[in-house]
Every structure is written in C-alpha cells, then in structure tokens.
Short mmCIF file of C-alpha atoms in Angstrom, two decimals:
data_model
loop_
_atom_site.label_atom_id
_atom_site.label_comp_id
_atom_site.label_asym_id
_atom_site.label_seq_id
_atom_site.Cartn_x
_atom_site.Cartn_y
_atom_site.Cartn_z
CA GLY A 24 -39.42 24.62 -9.57
CA ALA A 25 -35.37 25.38 -9.72
CA VAL A 26 -34.86 29.14 -8.92
CA VAL A 27 -31.85 31.71 -10.23
CA SER A 28 -31.07 34.33 -8.54
CA GLN A 29 -28.78 37.14 -9.43
CA HIS A 30 -27.60 40.17 -7.01
CA PRO A 31 -27.68 43.10 -7.64
CA SER A 32 -30.47 43.18 -9.74
CA TRP A 33 -28.98 46.59 -11.39
CA VAL A 34 -26.12 48.69 -10.41
CA ILE A 35 -24.94 51.85 -11.59
CA CYS A 36 -21.03 53.19 -10.91
CA LYS A 37 -18.87 54.88 -12.10
CA SER A 38 -16.11 54.74 -15.20
CA GLY A 39 -12.79 52.17 -13.48
CA THR A 40 -15.01 50.58 -10.76
CA SER A 41 -14.88 47.16 -10.51
CA VAL A 42 -17.97 45.40 -9.97
CA LYS A 43 -19.46 41.64 -9.20
CA ILE A 44 -22.09 40.05 -10.07
CA GLU A 45 -23.67 36.97 -7.86
CA CYS A 46 -25.49 33.91 -9.50
CA ARG A 47 -27.30 31.59 -7.05
CA SER A 48 -28.97 28.32 -7.67
CA LEU A 49 -31.23 28.10 -5.17
CA ASP A 50 -32.80 25.02 -4.28
CA PHE A 51 -30.90 23.05 -6.37
CA GLN A 52 -27.09 22.33 -7.24
CA ALA A 53 -26.23 23.59 -9.81
CA THR A 54 -22.15 21.96 -11.18
CA THR A 55 -22.23 24.06 -14.47
CA MET A 56 -23.13 27.64 -14.70
CA PHE A 57 -23.69 30.09 -17.50
CA TRP A 58 -22.93 34.11 -17.91
CA TYR A 59 -25.18 36.10 -21.11
CA ARG A 60 -24.84 39.51 -21.95
CA GLN A 61 -27.38 40.87 -23.74
CA PHE A 62 -27.87 44.71 -25.86
CA PRO A 63 -30.52 46.64 -26.02
CA LYS A 64 -32.75 44.69 -28.97
CA GLN A 65 -29.94 41.70 -28.83
CA SER A 66 -30.02 38.54 -27.84
CA LEU A 67 -28.01 36.84 -25.14
CA MET A 68 -24.72 36.31 -25.69
CA LEU A 69 -22.63 33.64 -24.00
CA MET A 70 -19.89 34.78 -22.63
CA ALA A 71 -18.37 32.00 -20.26
CA THR A 72 -19.36 28.39 -19.10
CA SER A 73 -18.25 28.15 -15.59
CA ASN A 74 -17.83 25.19 -13.61
CA GLU A 75 -17.49 24.51 -9.95
CA GLY A 76 -14.50 23.90 -8.91
CA SER A 77 -12.55 24.64 -12.18
CA LYS A 78 -11.39 27.70 -14.81
CA ALA A 79 -14.30 28.91 -16.46
CA THR A 80 -14.13 28.74 -20.12
CA TYR A 81 -14.77 31.73 -22.69
CA GLU A 82 -16.41 32.24 -25.46
CA GLN A 83 -14.13 34.16 -28.49
CA GLY A 84 -13.53 37.77 -28.07
CA VAL A 85 -14.22 37.62 -24.60
CA GLU A 86 -12.24 38.97 -22.19
CA LYS A 87 -10.72 36.85 -19.30
CA ASP A 88 -8.97 39.51 -17.81
CA LYS A 89 -12.15 41.63 -17.49
CA PHE A 90 -14.59 39.64 -16.95
CA LEU A 91 -13.56 37.35 -13.78
CA ILE A 92 -15.88 33.85 -12.52
CA ASN A 93 -15.16 31.88 -9.64
CA HIS A 94 -17.47 28.96 -9.28
CA ALA A 95 -16.52 28.37 -5.57
CA SER A 96 -19.22 26.05 -4.81
CA LEU A 97 -22.20 23.94 -6.48
CA THR A 98 -24.76 26.74 -5.66
CA LEU A 99 -22.50 30.47 -6.03
CA SER A 100 -21.15 31.70 -8.96
CA THR A 101 -19.45 35.18 -9.48
CA LEU A 102 -18.90 37.05 -12.58
CA THR A 103 -16.25 40.36 -11.78
CA VAL A 104 -16.24 43.11 -14.41
CA THR A 105 -13.42 44.74 -13.73
CA SER A 106 -12.38 48.73 -14.57
CA ALA A 107 -16.09 49.11 -16.30
CA HIS A 108 -16.21 51.31 -18.39
CA PRO A 109 -19.34 52.78 -20.56
CA GLU A 110 -19.63 50.26 -23.51
CA ASP A 111 -19.64 47.10 -20.72
CA SER A 112 -23.72 49.02 -20.12
CA SER A 113 -25.31 45.95 -20.82
CA PHE A 114 -28.18 43.04 -18.90
CA TYR A 115 -25.93 40.16 -17.67
CA ILE A 116 -27.79 37.16 -17.21
CA CYS A 117 -26.11 33.67 -15.74
CA SER A 118 -27.78 30.62 -16.16
CA ALA A 119 -27.52 27.57 -13.95
CA HIS A 120 -28.09 23.86 -15.51
CA ASP A 121 -29.36 21.27 -12.53
CA ARG A 122 -27.08 18.27 -12.22
CA GLY A 123 -30.51 16.07 -11.11
CA SER A 124 -31.92 17.58 -14.05
CA TYR A 125 -31.60 16.07 -18.09
CA ASN A 126 -30.18 18.79 -19.73
CA GLU A 127 -32.61 22.42 -19.52
CA GLN A 128 -30.67 25.62 -17.99
CA PHE A 129 -32.72 27.65 -15.52
CA PHE A 130 -32.14 31.51 -16.21
CA GLY A 131 -31.95 34.06 -13.65
CA PRO A 132 -33.70 37.52 -13.43
CA GLY A 133 -30.51 39.33 -14.82
CA THR A 134 -28.53 42.01 -13.93
CA ARG A 135 -28.75 45.23 -15.36
CA LEU A 136 -24.98 47.00 -15.20
CA THR A 137 -25.10 51.26 -16.24
CA VAL A 138 -21.33 51.91 -15.94
CA LEU A 139 -21.04 56.14 -16.08
CA GLN B 17 -23.83 33.76 -41.41
CA LYS B 18 -25.44 33.38 -37.66
CA GLU B 19 -25.51 29.78 -36.78
CA VAL B 20 -29.58 31.02 -35.56
CA GLU B 21 -31.50 33.56 -37.71
CA GLN B 22 -34.61 35.31 -35.74
CA ASP B 23 -36.69 38.33 -36.65
CA PRO B 24 -36.16 40.22 -34.01
CA GLY B 25 -40.07 42.29 -35.76
CA PRO B 26 -41.36 43.72 -33.51
CA LEU B 27 -44.79 41.84 -34.44
CA SER B 28 -47.80 42.95 -33.81
CA VAL B 29 -51.32 41.06 -33.17
CA PRO B 30 -55.31 41.55 -31.95
CA GLU B 31 -55.82 39.41 -29.13
CA GLY B 32 -57.54 35.72 -29.88
CA ALA B 33 -54.63 35.43 -33.65
CA ILE B 34 -52.97 32.50 -34.32
CA VAL B 35 -48.68 34.18 -34.00
CA SER B 36 -46.41 32.13 -35.75
CA LEU B 37 -42.80 32.77 -34.40
CA ASN B 38 -39.73 31.32 -36.61
CA CYS B 39 -36.10 30.67 -36.43
CA THR B 40 -33.90 29.41 -39.10
CA TYR B 41 -30.19 27.41 -38.38
CA SER B 42 -27.02 26.57 -39.75
CA ASN B 43 -25.52 24.22 -37.77
CA SER B 44 -26.62 20.41 -38.64
CA ALA B 45 -25.73 19.28 -35.41
CA PHE B 46 -27.90 20.74 -33.03
CA GLN B 47 -30.49 18.32 -32.37
CA TYR B 48 -32.60 20.16 -29.30
CA PHE B 49 -34.23 23.20 -29.70
CA MET B 50 -35.90 25.11 -27.18
CA TRP B 51 -38.10 28.42 -27.32
CA TYR B 52 -37.53 30.58 -24.47
CA ARG B 53 -39.88 33.82 -23.08
CA GLN B 54 -38.53 36.73 -21.92
CA TYR B 55 -40.10 39.31 -20.42
CA SER B 56 -39.16 43.04 -20.56
CA ARG B 57 -35.83 44.00 -17.27
CA LYS B 58 -36.31 39.73 -17.01
CA GLY B 59 -34.41 36.52 -17.42
CA PRO B 60 -35.73 34.07 -20.35
CA GLU B 61 -38.08 31.04 -18.91
CA LEU B 62 -38.15 27.96 -21.14
CA LEU B 63 -41.31 28.08 -22.84
CA MET B 64 -40.86 24.91 -25.06
CA TYR B 65 -38.26 22.01 -25.12
CA THR B 66 -37.91 18.88 -28.20
CA TYR B 67 -35.46 16.93 -29.91
CA SER B 68 -35.32 16.20 -32.81
CA SER B 69 -37.87 16.66 -35.47
CA GLY B 70 -41.43 16.39 -35.23
CA ASN B 71 -43.76 18.68 -33.10
CA LYS B 72 -44.98 18.94 -29.45
CA GLU B 73 -47.89 21.00 -28.21
CA ASP B 74 -48.36 22.32 -24.57
CA GLY B 75 -51.85 23.80 -24.40
CA ARG B 76 -51.68 27.16 -26.55
CA PHE B 77 -48.26 26.80 -28.12
CA THR B 78 -47.32 24.43 -30.55
CA ALA B 79 -43.81 23.48 -31.15
CA GLN B 80 -42.26 22.32 -35.08
CA VAL B 81 -39.28 21.03 -35.67
CA ASP B 82 -38.01 20.61 -39.31
CA LYS B 83 -34.43 19.02 -39.21
CA SER B 84 -34.42 18.94 -43.29
CA SER B 85 -35.22 22.10 -43.70
CA LYS B 86 -33.02 23.30 -40.23
CA TYR B 87 -36.66 25.52 -39.48
CA ILE B 88 -38.37 25.36 -36.15
CA SER B 89 -41.82 27.28 -35.28
CA LEU B 90 -43.43 28.10 -32.35
CA PHE B 91 -47.71 28.47 -33.11
CA ILE B 92 -49.38 30.39 -30.00
CA ARG B 93 -53.30 29.98 -30.32
CA ASP B 94 -55.43 32.27 -29.02
CA SER B 95 -52.83 34.75 -28.03
CA GLN B 96 -53.46 36.82 -25.18
CA PRO B 97 -51.86 40.66 -23.83
CA SER B 98 -49.70 38.07 -21.20
CA ASP B 99 -48.34 36.40 -24.71
CA SER B 100 -46.84 39.80 -24.80
CA ALA B 101 -43.04 39.84 -24.44
CA THR B 102 -39.91 38.35 -26.54
CA TYR B 103 -39.44 34.64 -27.61
CA LEU B 104 -36.33 33.40 -28.07
CA CYS B 105 -35.39 30.68 -30.16
CA ALA B 106 -32.29 28.60 -28.70
CA MET B 107 -30.80 25.13 -29.48
CA SER B 108 -27.81 22.95 -28.70
CA ALA B 109 -25.85 20.08 -29.75
CA GLY B 110 -24.92 18.22 -26.96
CA TYR B 111 -27.21 16.24 -24.16
CA ASN B 112 -26.03 19.26 -21.47
CA ASN B 113 -26.65 22.30 -23.53
CA ASN B 114 -23.78 23.47 -23.10
CA ASP B 115 -23.37 25.12 -26.32
CA MET B 116 -26.51 26.50 -26.79
CA ARG B 117 -27.29 29.36 -29.50
CA PHE B 118 -29.78 31.94 -29.32
CA GLY B 119 -31.91 33.57 -31.81
CA ALA B 120 -32.15 37.31 -32.03
CA GLY B 121 -36.09 37.21 -30.04
CA THR B 122 -38.82 38.35 -31.31
CA ARG B 123 -40.74 41.06 -29.60
CA LEU B 124 -44.37 40.17 -29.62
CA THR B 125 -47.17 42.38 -28.31
CA VAL B 126 -50.88 40.90 -28.85
CA LYS B 127 -53.11 44.46 -28.33
CA PRO B 128 -56.50 43.34 -26.39
#
C-alpha cells in the first residue's frame, strides 16, 4: 500500500528557532500534498495544499510567511515553521494524494512539535 | 456553524457491543464521505469510503450516508479492544478530495 513518511517524528526546540518537517511518499508519486495541524483532542485542520512545482495554497488564517511549504519533487514536501513560538506547539500531519489512485489521501504518521 | 459536526465523546463500551458513530454536515456539496481511524500519536488511516447516499459494509464496519439529512454514520459490530481509537469523519465535494473537511473525532474505548 501507499506509504507516507514524516521526519522527524518529534522535535523540541527553543522559541525563535525554525523547524523543518519533511513529508515523503515512499512508493508513489504525489502531485498534491496536504499539511494539517492537530491540537490535543481537536480535529485535523488543513493548513495548506501544495502542488509539485508550484506555490502552496494556504487556508484562511494560516500565515504563509510563518509556515513555509516547499514541494520540490513528486515525493517530497517540506514544512518549515519559522521563528517558532510555544503556541505553534502541535501535531503536524501531512498527507499525499497518489496521482495514480482515484482520490484517497494517504497520511503520514505525524510530527509532534514542542516549542519551549 | 462548523461545516462538519462530530461529538468528541469520549465513548466507552464493553467488548462485543455495537458502536454507532455519527457526523452531521452543513455543506450540501459534499459527495464523498470517509471514516478514518487514528491511534494515539499516529496519523489517520482510512477505514471506509462512500460516495453519495447509501450503505457500505466491510467486515465488522458499516458506513451509512443520508444526504437528505446531511448525516453519516459508522457502525462497528462485535467491537474489540483493538478498536479503541479516535474515529474521524471526513468529507469532500471534489473528486480529488482537495477540499476535505474533518469532524472533531470521537474517542472510543472498548473495554475487555
């Protein structure tokens, strides 16, 4: 089956630093990848949609200058949280749309970010 | 009003019970309906996928969609402790699911 990996699985950083999270589709090509954020006991909130080779589309209320998304290849998208603050602490999950499949999104295992 | 409403629970049932999980939605454009299972500190995994109204069965799981009432359900028969997880409903209007919206998730515990 389609596998999506994320790295790192968890990260702790100091306030003001930047953190990069990688999302990879391991056995399929993903023309579209999605980034979600999930706070404890809350649902997944879509942050942005990224298409390979083009700029990401951000959801309303998500700061594109703070959450930098790069989708440089059909198997890799990165999310960089710039100048992270404690309120950015959350569970970040990516998903990928297999262009060879109908319309299923395959989710990564998530990255837990804690900003001190 | 949220686009997708789901009771977060928690819901606790004894092993072997029938579990009913539900979501309501407001956007009549939604046509694709999914149920995901998410274990603690893991990403969601797709359980059931249905298009438009009707029922779909897969083993112990049955998904129902009633578009006229904007109401979807997931039934779990003969629930097992391994079914303990958070269940999220999700739905989208477009074929590519680029506009998928999730419910808050219902935390289910099945006690042995």
